[in-house]
CSV table of C-alpha atoms in Angstrom, one decimal:
chain,number,residue,atom,x,y,z
A,25,UNK,CA,23.7,1.3,-32.5
A,26,UNK,CA,20.2,2.6,-31.8
A,27,UNK,CA,19.2,5.6,-33.8
A,28,UNK,CA,18.1,8.4,-31.6
A,29,UNK,CA,14.4,9.6,-31.7
A,30,UNK,CA,14.5,12.6,-34.2
A,31,UNK,CA,12.2,15.6,-33.8
A,32,UNK,CA,10.1,14.5,-36.8
A,33,UNK,CA,6.7,12.7,-36.0
A,34,UNK,CA,7.1,10.5,-39.0
A,35,UNK,CA,7.6,7.5,-36.9
A,36,UNK,CA,5.4,4.4,-36.5
A,37,UNK,CA,4.9,3.5,-32.9
A,38,UNK,CA,4.0,0.5,-31.1
A,39,UNK,CA,2.5,0.1,-27.5
A,40,UNK,CA,2.6,-3.3,-25.8
A,41,UNK,CA,0.5,-3.6,-22.6
A,42,UNK,CA,1.5,-5.8,-19.7
A,43,UNK,CA,-0.5,-9.1,-19.3
A,44,UNK,CA,1.8,-12.0,-18.2
A,45,UNK,CA,1.8,-15.0,-20.3
A,46,UNK,CA,-0.8,-13.2,-22.4
A,47,UNK,CA,2.0,-11.0,-23.6
A,48,UNK,CA,2.9,-13.7,-26.2
A,49,UNK,CA,-0.1,-12.4,-28.0
A,50,UNK,CA,2.1,-9.5,-28.8
A,51,UNK,CA,4.4,-11.6,-31.0
A,52,UNK,CA,1.4,-12.9,-32.8
A,53,UNK,CA,0.5,-9.4,-33.5
A,54,UNK,CA,3.9,-8.4,-34.6
A,55,UNK,CA,4.1,-11.1,-37.1
A,56,UNK,CA,0.7,-10.0,-38.5
A,57,UNK,CA,1.9,-6.4,-38.7
A,58,UNK,CA,5.0,-7.4,-40.5
A,59,UNK,CA,3.3,-9.4,-43.1
A,60,UNK,CA,1.1,-6.4,-43.8
A,61,UNK,CA,4.2,-4.2,-44.4
A,62,UNK,CA,4.0,-2.4,-41.1
A,63,UNK,CA,7.4,-2.2,-39.3
A,64,UNK,CA,7.0,-0.1,-36.1
A,65,UNK,CA,10.3,2.0,-35.4
A,66,UNK,CA,9.7,2.9,-31.8
A,67,UNK,CA,8.3,0.9,-28.9
A,68,UNK,CA,6.9,1.2,-25.6
A,69,UNK,CA,5.9,-1.5,-23.3
A,70,UNK,CA,5.1,-2.6,-19.7
A,71,UNK,CA,5.9,-6.0,-18.1
A,72,UNK,CA,5.7,-8.8,-20.7
A,73,UNK,CA,5.0,-6.1,-23.3
A,74,UNK,CA,8.3,-4.4,-22.4
A,75,UNK,CA,10.1,-7.8,-22.9
A,76,UNK,CA,8.4,-8.6,-26.1
A,77,UNK,CA,9.2,-4.9,-27.2
A,78,UNK,CA,13.0,-5.2,-26.0
A,79,UNK,CA,13.4,-8.6,-28.0
A,80,UNK,CA,11.7,-6.8,-31.0
A,81,UNK,CA,13.8,-3.6,-30.7
A,82,UNK,CA,17.0,-5.9,-30.7
A,83,UNK,CA,16.0,-7.4,-34.0
A,84,UNK,CA,14.6,-10.7,-32.9
A,85,UNK,CA,12.2,-12.4,-35.4
A,86,UNK,CA,8.8,-13.3,-34.2
A,87,UNK,CA,10.1,-17.0,-34.3
A,88,UNK,CA,13.0,-16.4,-32.1
A,89,UNK,CA,10.7,-14.5,-29.6
A,90,UNK,CA,8.1,-17.3,-29.4
A,91,UNK,CA,11.0,-19.7,-28.9
A,92,UNK,CA,12.3,-17.7,-26.0
A,93,UNK,CA,9.0,-17.6,-24.2
A,94,UNK,CA,8.5,-21.2,-24.6
A,95,UNK,CA,11.7,-22.1,-23.4
A,96,UNK,CA,11.9,-19.6,-20.4
A,97,UNK,CA,10.6,-21.4,-17.4
A,98,UNK,CA,9.8,-18.8,-14.6
A,99,UNK,CA,8.4,-21.3,-11.9
A,100,UNK,CA,11.6,-23.3,-10.9
A,101,UNK,CA,12.2,-24.0,-7.4
A,102,UNK,CA,15.7,-22.4,-7.3
A,103,UNK,CA,14.0,-19.2,-8.5
A,104,UNK,CA,12.1,-18.8,-5.4
A,105,UNK,CA,13.0,-15.9,-3.3
A,106,UNK,CA,14.8,-16.4,0.0
A,107,UNK,CA,14.9,-13.2,2.2
A,108,UNK,CA,13.4,-11.0,-0.4
A,109,UNK,CA,9.7,-9.7,-0.2
A,110,UNK,CA,8.5,-11.7,-3.1
A,111,UNK,CA,8.0,-15.5,-4.0
A,112,UNK,CA,10.3,-15.4,-7.0
A,113,UNK,CA,13.7,-13.9,-7.0
A,114,UNK,CA,13.7,-11.7,-9.9
A,115,UNK,CA,17.5,-11.4,-9.9
A,116,UNK,CA,18.0,-14.8,-10.9
A,117,UNK,CA,16.4,-14.1,-14.3
A,118,UNK,CA,19.3,-11.4,-15.1
A,119,UNK,CA,21.3,-14.0,-17.1
A,120,UNK,CA,18.4,-15.6,-18.9
A,121,UNK,CA,17.3,-12.1,-20.2
A,122,UNK,CA,21.0,-11.1,-20.7
A,123,UNK,CA,21.5,-14.0,-23.1
A,124,UNK,CA,19.1,-12.5,-25.6
A,125,UNK,CA,20.8,-9.3,-26.1
A,126,UNK,CA,24.3,-8.3,-27.4
A,127,UNK,CA,24.8,-5.6,-24.8
A,128,UNK,CA,23.1,-4.7,-21.5
A,129,UNK,CA,22.3,-1.3,-22.9
A,130,UNK,CA,19.1,0.7,-24.6
A,131,UNK,CA,21.7,2.3,-26.8
A,132,UNK,CA,22.5,-0.9,-28.5
A,133,UNK,CA,19.1,-1.9,-29.5
A,134,UNK,CA,18.0,-1.2,-33.0
A,135,UNK,CA,14.9,0.7,-32.2
A,136,UNK,CA,14.2,3.2,-29.5
A,137,UNK,CA,12.4,1.6,-26.6
A,138,UNK,CA,10.4,2.9,-23.5
A,139,UNK,CA,9.9,0.7,-20.5
A,140,UNK,CA,7.4,1.7,-17.8
A,141,UNK,CA,8.2,0.7,-14.2
A,142,UNK,CA,7.0,1.7,-10.7
A,143,UNK,CA,9.2,3.3,-8.2
A,144,UNK,CA,8.2,1.9,-4.9
A,145,UNK,CA,10.3,4.5,-3.0
A,146,UNK,CA,8.7,7.5,-4.4
A,147,UNK,CA,5.4,6.1,-5.4
A,148,UNK,CA,5.5,7.2,-8.9
A,149,UNK,CA,6.0,5.8,-12.4
A,150,UNK,CA,9.5,5.6,-14.0
A,151,UNK,CA,10.2,5.4,-17.7
A,152,UNK,CA,13.6,3.8,-18.8
A,153,UNK,CA,14.8,4.6,-22.3
A,154,UNK,CA,18.7,4.9,-21.6
A,155,UNK,CA,21.6,2.9,-19.8
A,156,UNK,CA,21.4,-0.6,-18.7
A,157,UNK,CA,18.6,-2.6,-20.2
A,158,UNK,CA,18.1,-5.9,-18.3
A,159,UNK,CA,17.3,-4.5,-14.9
A,160,UNK,CA,14.5,-2.1,-16.3
A,161,UNK,CA,13.1,-5.2,-17.9
A,162,UNK,CA,13.2,-7.1,-14.6
A,163,UNK,CA,11.7,-4.4,-12.8
A,164,UNK,CA,8.8,-3.8,-15.4
A,165,UNK,CA,7.8,-7.3,-14.9
A,166,UNK,CA,8.3,-7.5,-11.1
A,167,UNK,CA,4.5,-8.0,-9.9
A,168,UNK,CA,4.4,-7.3,-6.2
A,169,UNK,CA,4.1,-10.4,-3.9
A,170,UNK,CA,5.1,-12.6,-6.7
A,171,UNK,CA,8.3,-11.3,-8.0
A,172,UNK,CA,11.0,-9.5,-5.7
A,173,UNK,CA,11.5,-5.7,-6.6
A,174,UNK,CA,14.4,-4.7,-8.4
A,175,UNK,CA,17.1,-2.5,-7.1
A,176,UNK,CA,18.3,0.1,-9.5
A,177,UNK,CA,20.7,3.1,-8.2
A,178,UNK,CA,19.5,2.6,-4.6
A,179,UNK,CA,15.9,2.7,-5.5
A,180,UNK,CA,13.3,-0.3,-5.7
A,181,UNK,CA,11.3,-0.7,-8.6
A,182,UNK,CA,8.3,-3.1,-9.5
A,183,UNK,CA,5.9,-4.0,-12.3
A,184,UNK,CA,5.2,-1.0,-14.5
A,185,UNK,CA,1.6,-2.1,-14.7
A,186,UNK,CA,0.8,-0.8,-11.3
A,187,UNK,CA,0.8,2.7,-12.3
A,188,UNK,CA,0.8,2.4,-16.3
A,189,UNK,CA,-0.1,-0.8,-18.0
A,190,UNK,CA,-0.4,1.0,-21.4
A,191,UNK,CA,2.6,3.5,-21.7
A,192,UNK,CA,1.5,5.4,-24.9
A,193,UNK,CA,2.8,8.8,-23.4
A,194,UNK,CA,6.4,8.7,-24.6
A,195,UNK,CA,5.4,8.0,-28.2
A,196,UNK,CA,2.7,10.7,-28.5
A,197,UNK,CA,5.2,13.7,-29.5
A,198,UNK,CA,7.3,11.4,-31.6
A,199,UNK,CA,5.0,9.2,-34.0
A,200,UNK,CA,2.6,10.1,-36.5
A,201,UNK,CA,1.0,6.6,-36.3
A,202,UNK,CA,0.7,4.5,-33.1
A,203,UNK,CA,-0.4,0.9,-33.0
A,204,UNK,CA,-1.7,-0.1,-29.5
A,205,UNK,CA,-2.0,-3.7,-28.3
A,206,UNK,CA,-3.9,-4.4,-25.3
A,207,UNK,CA,-4.1,-8.1,-24.1
A,208,UNK,CA,-6.2,-7.8,-20.7
A,209,UNK,CA,-9.6,-8.2,-21.7
A,210,UNK,CA,-12.2,-8.2,-18.8
A,211,UNK,CA,-15.2,-10.6,-19.3
A,212,UNK,CA,-18.1,-11.2,-16.6
A,213,UNK,CA,-17.5,-13.9,-14.6
A,214,UNK,CA,-19.5,-16.3,-12.3
A,215,UNK,CA,-18.4,-17.1,-8.5
A,216,UNK,CA,-16.8,-20.4,-9.5
A,217,UNK,CA,-14.4,-18.4,-11.7
A,218,UNK,CA,-13.0,-16.8,-8.5
A,219,UNK,CA,-12.4,-19.7,-6.2
A,220,UNK,CA,-8.7,-19.2,-5.2
A,221,UNK,CA,-7.0,-16.1,-3.5
A,222,UNK,CA,-4.7,-15.9,-6.7
A,223,UNK,CA,-7.8,-15.4,-8.9
A,224,UNK,CA,-9.3,-12.9,-6.8
A,225,UNK,CA,-5.9,-10.8,-6.6
A,226,UNK,CA,-5.5,-11.1,-10.3
A,227,UNK,CA,-9.0,-10.1,-11.1
A,228,UNK,CA,-8.6,-7.0,-8.8
A,229,UNK,CA,-5.2,-6.1,-10.4
A,230,UNK,CA,-6.7,-6.2,-13.9
A,231,UNK,CA,-9.7,-4.3,-13.0
A,232,UNK,CA,-7.5,-1.6,-11.2
A,233,UNK,CA,-5.3,-1.1,-14.5
A,234,UNK,CA,-8.0,-1.6,-16.9
A,235,UNK,CA,-9.9,1.7,-17.0
A,236,UNK,CA,-6.8,4.0,-17.0
A,237,UNK,CA,-5.6,1.9,-19.9
A,238,UNK,CA,-8.9,2.0,-22.0
A,239,UNK,CA,-8.9,5.9,-21.7
A,240,UNK,CA,-5.5,6.0,-23.2
A,241,UNK,CA,-6.3,3.6,-26.0
A,242,UNK,CA,-8.1,6.6,-27.8
A,243,UNK,CA,-4.6,8.2,-28.2
A,244,UNK,CA,-3.5,5.4,-30.5
A,245,UNK,CA,-4.2,5.5,-34.5
A,246,UNK,CA,-5.0,1.8,-34.5
A,247,UNK,CA,-5.9,-0.5,-31.6
A,248,UNK,CA,-5.7,-4.5,-31.4
A,249,UNK,CA,-7.4,-6.0,-28.4
A,250,UNK,CA,-7.2,-9.9,-29.2
A,251,UNK,CA,-10.5,-11.5,-28.0
A,252,UNK,CA,-10.4,-14.6,-26.1
A,253,UNK,CA,-7.4,-13.8,-24.0
A,254,UNK,CA,-9.5,-13.9,-20.8
A,255,UNK,CA,-9.4,-17.7,-21.0
A,256,UNK,CA,-5.8,-17.5,-20.1
A,257,UNK,CA,-4.5,-16.5,-16.3
A,258,UNK,CA,-1.5,-14.3,-15.9
A,259,UNK,CA,0.8,-17.5,-15.4
A,260,UNK,CA,-1.0,-20.1,-17.4
A,261,UNK,CA,1.4,-23.0,-18.1
A,262,UNK,CA,2.3,-24.5,-21.6
A,263,UNK,CA,-0.1,-22.1,-23.4
A,264,UNK,CA,2.2,-20.0,-25.4
A,265,UNK,CA,1.5,-21.5,-28.7
A,266,UNK,CA,-2.2,-21.0,-28.4
A,267,UNK,CA,-2.0,-17.4,-27.2
A,268,UNK,CA,0.6,-16.5,-30.0
A,269,UNK,CA,-1.9,-18.2,-32.7
A,270,UNK,CA,-4.8,-16.1,-31.0
A,271,UNK,CA,-2.8,-13.1,-31.2
A,272,UNK,CA,-2.0,-13.6,-34.9
A,273,UNK,CA,-5.5,-14.3,-35.8
A,274,UNK,CA,-7.1,-11.5,-34.0
A,275,UNK,CA,-4.5,-9.2,-35.4
A,276,UNK,CA,-5.3,-10.1,-39.0
A,277,UNK,CA,-8.8,-9.4,-38.4
A,278,UNK,CA,-8.1,-6.0,-36.7
A,279,UNK,CA,-5.8,-5.1,-39.6
A,280,UNK,CA,-8.1,-5.8,-42.3
A,281,UNK,CA,-10.8,-3.5,-40.4
A,282,UNK,CA,-8.1,-0.7,-39.8
A,283,UNK,CA,-6.5,-0.9,-43.2
A,284,UNK,CA,-10.0,-0.8,-44.7
A,285,UNK,CA,-10.9,2.3,-43.0
A,286,UNK,CA,-7.7,3.9,-43.9
A,287,UNK,CA,-8.5,3.3,-47.6
A,288,UNK,CA,-11.9,4.7,-47.4
A,289,UNK,CA,-10.5,7.9,-45.9
A,290,UNK,CA,-7.8,8.6,-48.6
């Protein structure tokens, strides 16, 4: 059973941003953190960050998480939505996600977890931390126009990144140390980089979510923003190993700087 958050702020929090396939970099960061003796005990995430966070909160090793992302194909013809407002039917991923957890329940995770979603009916953010887990995960990653929305208790939910791509807020009153991982770098482009509707839409979405997220990075004790991830699109295919290794390498560099700074201030 999951330990309930205590009133003490003596916790280590981990915030994982959304970012599509770039979210695999979170797994590399987790590996680096653990090798440095840092084991977050509370997690908050959006979209791909929510999925990595849930797997980690369930006790999965970095090896198990990486294998899952490599084997979980999302663009199969049978998953295309029919009669739903999205290209891919999110509901059909339920069993795939469900296979990774002993119970479909936040309460059966080993660490407290907060998942950010967008309530399309009320037009506001909704954080899930109790009750059924899988639908909250599916909702958090349901990018409008790509994945169909998820129905939960009569309401429709979509990608948490629409309103909060870096959900640090629930950890602030609970954690004395917060590690934030942001996997959506924005680099200057040339016109040839935006030669399709998908690329333009993806760029616009990243710009919309970037600046609110950057303001919130200041709330974290330590920040890891792996450089080089802009080379990968949200749905880059067969790039999991490269992205994992990039996240791992960049996290090691960031950890060296962060921990050296901490020593200097002791």
